mmCIF file of C-alpha atoms in Angstrom:
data_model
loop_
_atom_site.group_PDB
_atom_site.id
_atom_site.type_symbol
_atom_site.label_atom_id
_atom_site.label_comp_id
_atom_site.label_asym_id
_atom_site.label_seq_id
_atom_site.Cartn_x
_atom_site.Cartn_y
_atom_site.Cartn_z
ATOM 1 C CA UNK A 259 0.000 0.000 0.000
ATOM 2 C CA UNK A 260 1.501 3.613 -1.288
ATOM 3 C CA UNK A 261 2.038 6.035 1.756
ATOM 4 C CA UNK A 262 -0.623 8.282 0.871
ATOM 5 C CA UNK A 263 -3.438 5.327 0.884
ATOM 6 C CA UNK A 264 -1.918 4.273 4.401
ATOM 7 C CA UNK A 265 -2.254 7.687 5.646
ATOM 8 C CA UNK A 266 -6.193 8.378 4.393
ATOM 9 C CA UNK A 267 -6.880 5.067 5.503
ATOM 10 C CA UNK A 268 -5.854 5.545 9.375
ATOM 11 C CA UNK A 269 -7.282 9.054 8.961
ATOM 12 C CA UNK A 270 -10.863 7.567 8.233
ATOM 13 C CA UNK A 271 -10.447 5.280 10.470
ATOM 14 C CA UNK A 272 -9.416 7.645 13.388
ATOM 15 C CA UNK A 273 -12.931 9.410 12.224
ATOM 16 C CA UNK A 274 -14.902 6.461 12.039
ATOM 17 C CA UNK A 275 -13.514 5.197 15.332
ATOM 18 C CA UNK A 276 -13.828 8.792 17.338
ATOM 19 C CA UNK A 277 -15.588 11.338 15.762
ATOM 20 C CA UNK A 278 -13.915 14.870 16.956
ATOM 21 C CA UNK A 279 -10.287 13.316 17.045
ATOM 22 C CA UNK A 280 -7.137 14.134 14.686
ATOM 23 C CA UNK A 281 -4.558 11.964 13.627
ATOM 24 C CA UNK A 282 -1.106 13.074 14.560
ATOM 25 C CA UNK A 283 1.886 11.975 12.777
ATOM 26 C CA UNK A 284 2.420 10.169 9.746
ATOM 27 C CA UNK A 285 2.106 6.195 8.567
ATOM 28 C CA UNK A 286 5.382 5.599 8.706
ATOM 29 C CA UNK A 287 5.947 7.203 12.483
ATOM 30 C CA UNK A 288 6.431 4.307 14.584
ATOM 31 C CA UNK A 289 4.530 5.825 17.849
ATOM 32 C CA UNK A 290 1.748 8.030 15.493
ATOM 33 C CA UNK A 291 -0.905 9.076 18.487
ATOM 34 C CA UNK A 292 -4.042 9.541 17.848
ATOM 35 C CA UNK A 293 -4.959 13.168 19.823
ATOM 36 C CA UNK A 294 -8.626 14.306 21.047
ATOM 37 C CA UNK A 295 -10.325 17.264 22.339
ATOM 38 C CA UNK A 296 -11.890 17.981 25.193
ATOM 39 C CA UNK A 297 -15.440 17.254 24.529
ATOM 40 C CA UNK A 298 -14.198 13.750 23.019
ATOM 41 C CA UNK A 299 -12.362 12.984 26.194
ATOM 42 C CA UNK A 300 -15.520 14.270 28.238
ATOM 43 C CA UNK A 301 -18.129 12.093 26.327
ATOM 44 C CA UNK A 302 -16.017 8.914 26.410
ATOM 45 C CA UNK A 303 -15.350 9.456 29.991
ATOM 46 C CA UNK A 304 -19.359 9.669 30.760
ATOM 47 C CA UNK A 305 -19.626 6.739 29.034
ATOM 48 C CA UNK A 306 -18.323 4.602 31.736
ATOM 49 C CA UNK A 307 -19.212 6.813 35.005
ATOM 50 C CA UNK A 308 -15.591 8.386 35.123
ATOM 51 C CA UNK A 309 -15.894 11.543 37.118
ATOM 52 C CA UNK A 310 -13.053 14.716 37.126
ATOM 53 C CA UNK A 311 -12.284 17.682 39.181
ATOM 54 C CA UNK A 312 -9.654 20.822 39.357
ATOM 55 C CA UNK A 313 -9.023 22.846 42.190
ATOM 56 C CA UNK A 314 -9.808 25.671 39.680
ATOM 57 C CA UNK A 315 -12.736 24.595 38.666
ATOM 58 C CA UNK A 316 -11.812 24.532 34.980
ATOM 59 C CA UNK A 317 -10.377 22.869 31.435
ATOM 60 C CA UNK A 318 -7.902 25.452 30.174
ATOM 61 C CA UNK A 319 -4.870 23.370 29.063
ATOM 62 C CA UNK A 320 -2.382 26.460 29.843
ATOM 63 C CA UNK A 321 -3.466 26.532 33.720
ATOM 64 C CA UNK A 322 -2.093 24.724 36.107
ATOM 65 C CA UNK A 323 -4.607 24.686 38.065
ATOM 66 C CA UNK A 324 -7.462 23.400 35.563
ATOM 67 C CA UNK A 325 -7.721 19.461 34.390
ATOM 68 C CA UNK A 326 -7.879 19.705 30.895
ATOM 69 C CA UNK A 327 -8.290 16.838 28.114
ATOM 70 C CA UNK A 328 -7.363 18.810 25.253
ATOM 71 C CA UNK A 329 -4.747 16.618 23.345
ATOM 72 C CA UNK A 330 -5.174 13.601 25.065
ATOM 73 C CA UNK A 331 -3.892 10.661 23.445
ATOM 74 C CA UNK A 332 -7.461 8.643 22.303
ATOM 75 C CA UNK A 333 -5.327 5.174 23.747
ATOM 76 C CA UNK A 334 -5.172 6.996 27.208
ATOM 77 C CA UNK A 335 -8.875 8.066 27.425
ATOM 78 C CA UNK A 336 -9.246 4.547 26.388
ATOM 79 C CA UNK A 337 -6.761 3.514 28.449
ATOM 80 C CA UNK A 338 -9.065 5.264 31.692
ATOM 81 C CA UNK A 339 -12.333 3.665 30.389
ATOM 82 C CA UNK A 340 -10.480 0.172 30.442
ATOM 83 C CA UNK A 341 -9.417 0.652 34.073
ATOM 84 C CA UNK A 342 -12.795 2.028 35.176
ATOM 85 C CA UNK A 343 -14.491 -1.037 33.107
ATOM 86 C CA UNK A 344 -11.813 -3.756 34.646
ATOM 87 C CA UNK A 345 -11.718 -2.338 38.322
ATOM 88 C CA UNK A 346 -15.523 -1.464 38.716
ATOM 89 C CA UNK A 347 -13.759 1.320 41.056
ATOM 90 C CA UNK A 348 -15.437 5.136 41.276
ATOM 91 C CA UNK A 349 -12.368 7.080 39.087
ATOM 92 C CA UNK A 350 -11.923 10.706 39.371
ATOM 93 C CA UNK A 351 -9.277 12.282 37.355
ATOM 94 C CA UNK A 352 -7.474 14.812 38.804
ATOM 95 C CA UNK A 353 -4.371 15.535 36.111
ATOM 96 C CA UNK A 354 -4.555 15.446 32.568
ATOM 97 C CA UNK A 355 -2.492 17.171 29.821
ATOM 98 C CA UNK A 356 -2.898 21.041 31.877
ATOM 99 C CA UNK A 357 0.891 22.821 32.142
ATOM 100 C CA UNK A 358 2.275 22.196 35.600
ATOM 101 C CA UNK A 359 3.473 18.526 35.431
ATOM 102 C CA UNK A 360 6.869 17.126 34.848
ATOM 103 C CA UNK A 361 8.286 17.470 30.986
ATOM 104 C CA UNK A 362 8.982 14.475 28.666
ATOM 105 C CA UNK A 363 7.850 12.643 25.604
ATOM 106 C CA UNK A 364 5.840 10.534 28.074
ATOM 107 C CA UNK A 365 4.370 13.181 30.040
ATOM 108 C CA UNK A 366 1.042 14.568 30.604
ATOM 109 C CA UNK A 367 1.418 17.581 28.389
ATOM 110 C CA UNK A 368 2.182 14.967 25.055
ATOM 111 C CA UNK A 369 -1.223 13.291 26.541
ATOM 112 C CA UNK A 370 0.695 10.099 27.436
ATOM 113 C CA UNK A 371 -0.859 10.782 31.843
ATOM 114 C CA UNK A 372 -4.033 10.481 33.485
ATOM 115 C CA UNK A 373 -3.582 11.620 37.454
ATOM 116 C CA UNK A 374 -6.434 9.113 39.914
ATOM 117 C CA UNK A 375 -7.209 10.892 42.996
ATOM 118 C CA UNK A 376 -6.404 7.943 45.187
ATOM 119 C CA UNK A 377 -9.173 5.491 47.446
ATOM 120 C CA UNK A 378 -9.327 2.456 48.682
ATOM 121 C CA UNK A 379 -11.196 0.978 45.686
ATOM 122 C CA UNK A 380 -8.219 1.926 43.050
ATOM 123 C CA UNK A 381 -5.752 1.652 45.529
ATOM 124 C CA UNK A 382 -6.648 -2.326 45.746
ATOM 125 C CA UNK A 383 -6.960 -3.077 42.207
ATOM 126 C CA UNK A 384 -4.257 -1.721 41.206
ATOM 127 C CA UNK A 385 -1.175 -2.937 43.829
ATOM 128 C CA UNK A 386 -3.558 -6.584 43.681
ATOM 129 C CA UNK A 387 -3.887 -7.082 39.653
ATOM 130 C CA UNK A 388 -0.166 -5.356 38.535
ATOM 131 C CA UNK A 389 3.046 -5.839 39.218
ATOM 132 C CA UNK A 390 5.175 -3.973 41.356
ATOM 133 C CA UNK A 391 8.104 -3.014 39.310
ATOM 134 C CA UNK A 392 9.901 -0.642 42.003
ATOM 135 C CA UNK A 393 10.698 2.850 42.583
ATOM 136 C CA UNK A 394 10.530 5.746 40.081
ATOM 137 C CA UNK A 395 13.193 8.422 40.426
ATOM 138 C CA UNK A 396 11.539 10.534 42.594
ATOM 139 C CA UNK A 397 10.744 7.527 45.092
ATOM 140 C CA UNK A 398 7.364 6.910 43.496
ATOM 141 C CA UNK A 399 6.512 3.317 43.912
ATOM 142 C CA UNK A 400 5.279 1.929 40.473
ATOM 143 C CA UNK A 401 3.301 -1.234 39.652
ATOM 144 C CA UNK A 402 2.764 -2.361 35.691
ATOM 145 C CA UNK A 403 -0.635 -3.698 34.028
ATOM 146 C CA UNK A 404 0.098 -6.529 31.721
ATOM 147 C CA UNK A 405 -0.299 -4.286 28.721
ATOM 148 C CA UNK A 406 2.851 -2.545 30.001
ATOM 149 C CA UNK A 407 1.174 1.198 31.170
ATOM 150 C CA UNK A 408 2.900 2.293 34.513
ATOM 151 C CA UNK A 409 0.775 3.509 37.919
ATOM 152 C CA UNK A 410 2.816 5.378 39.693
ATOM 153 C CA UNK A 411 2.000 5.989 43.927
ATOM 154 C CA UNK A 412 2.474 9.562 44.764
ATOM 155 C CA UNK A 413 0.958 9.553 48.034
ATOM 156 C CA UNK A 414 -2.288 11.332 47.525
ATOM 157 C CA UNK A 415 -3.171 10.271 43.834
ATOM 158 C CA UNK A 416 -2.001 7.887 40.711
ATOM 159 C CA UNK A 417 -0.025 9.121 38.084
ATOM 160 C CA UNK A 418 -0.768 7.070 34.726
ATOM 161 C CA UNK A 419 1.499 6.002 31.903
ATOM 162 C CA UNK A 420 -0.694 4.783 28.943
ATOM 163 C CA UNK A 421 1.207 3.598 26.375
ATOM 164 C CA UNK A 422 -1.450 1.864 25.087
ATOM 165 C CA UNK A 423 -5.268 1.779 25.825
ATOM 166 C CA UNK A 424 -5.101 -1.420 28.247
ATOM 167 C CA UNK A 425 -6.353 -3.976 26.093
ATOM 168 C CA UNK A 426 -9.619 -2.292 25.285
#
């Protein structure tokens, strides 16, 4: 299949798959994300009963204080709605791709991180069902899901690594 083809074919299926969504990257990028707005992220999160808060009470992307969902990675929403779906656990998002977090290609900014706040519930599932893979850098404790995305402890919530959506 010519490059072109390749490329209109993931586009239409990015459409087809997630209306509202944009295909970042090109066919022959090995790690080509999928990105999503807001609304996108919003719907698909009501979907399952996922909840999400900010301490400012808002979505702007360039305020640290807001939770925003604009850019995130389709595979990570989908990576949330497999968690919720798998733990049957009340999720609240507390992070998402807003300025303020730690840099990276990984990072919540690229739309790679979801931040849990943190109960019992989660808590449970997760150190239960993963693998505890030790400490992160910044003496994080970190557990891995068989699809190989990263929960990371930091005392009062879960920082997420989706590489992928969690076998959804």
């Amino acid at each position: 299949m010519k490059p072109l083809k390749v490329r209109s074919l993931l586009t239409a299926l990015a459409l087809v798959v997630a209306p509202g969504v944009a295909v970042v990257g090109t066919a022959t990028d090995a790690f080509a994300v999928t990105k999503i707005s807001q609304a996108t992220a919003e719907s698909m999160f009501r979907q399952v009963g996922i909840t999400w808060s900010s301490s400012g009470n808002c979505t702007n992307r360039n305020n640290s204080t807001c939770t925003s969902f604009d850019q995130l990675n389709l595979a990570t929403a989908q990576g949330a709605q497999t968690l919720k779906r798998a733990s049957g656990c009340a999720l609240n998002i507390t992070g998402g791709t807003e300025t303020g977090h730690a840099s990276g290609t990984y990072s919540h900014w690229n739309g790679y991180k979801l931040d849990y706040g943190k109960n019992t519930c989660v808590t449970s599932y997760i150190k239960n069902n993963f693998t505890y893979i030790g400490l992160r850098g910044d003496g994080a404790p970190q557990y891995q899901s068989g699809s190989g995305n990263i929960y990371a402890d930091e005392g009062n919530h879960w920082d997420v690594l989706y590489y992928n959506c969690g076998g959804c």
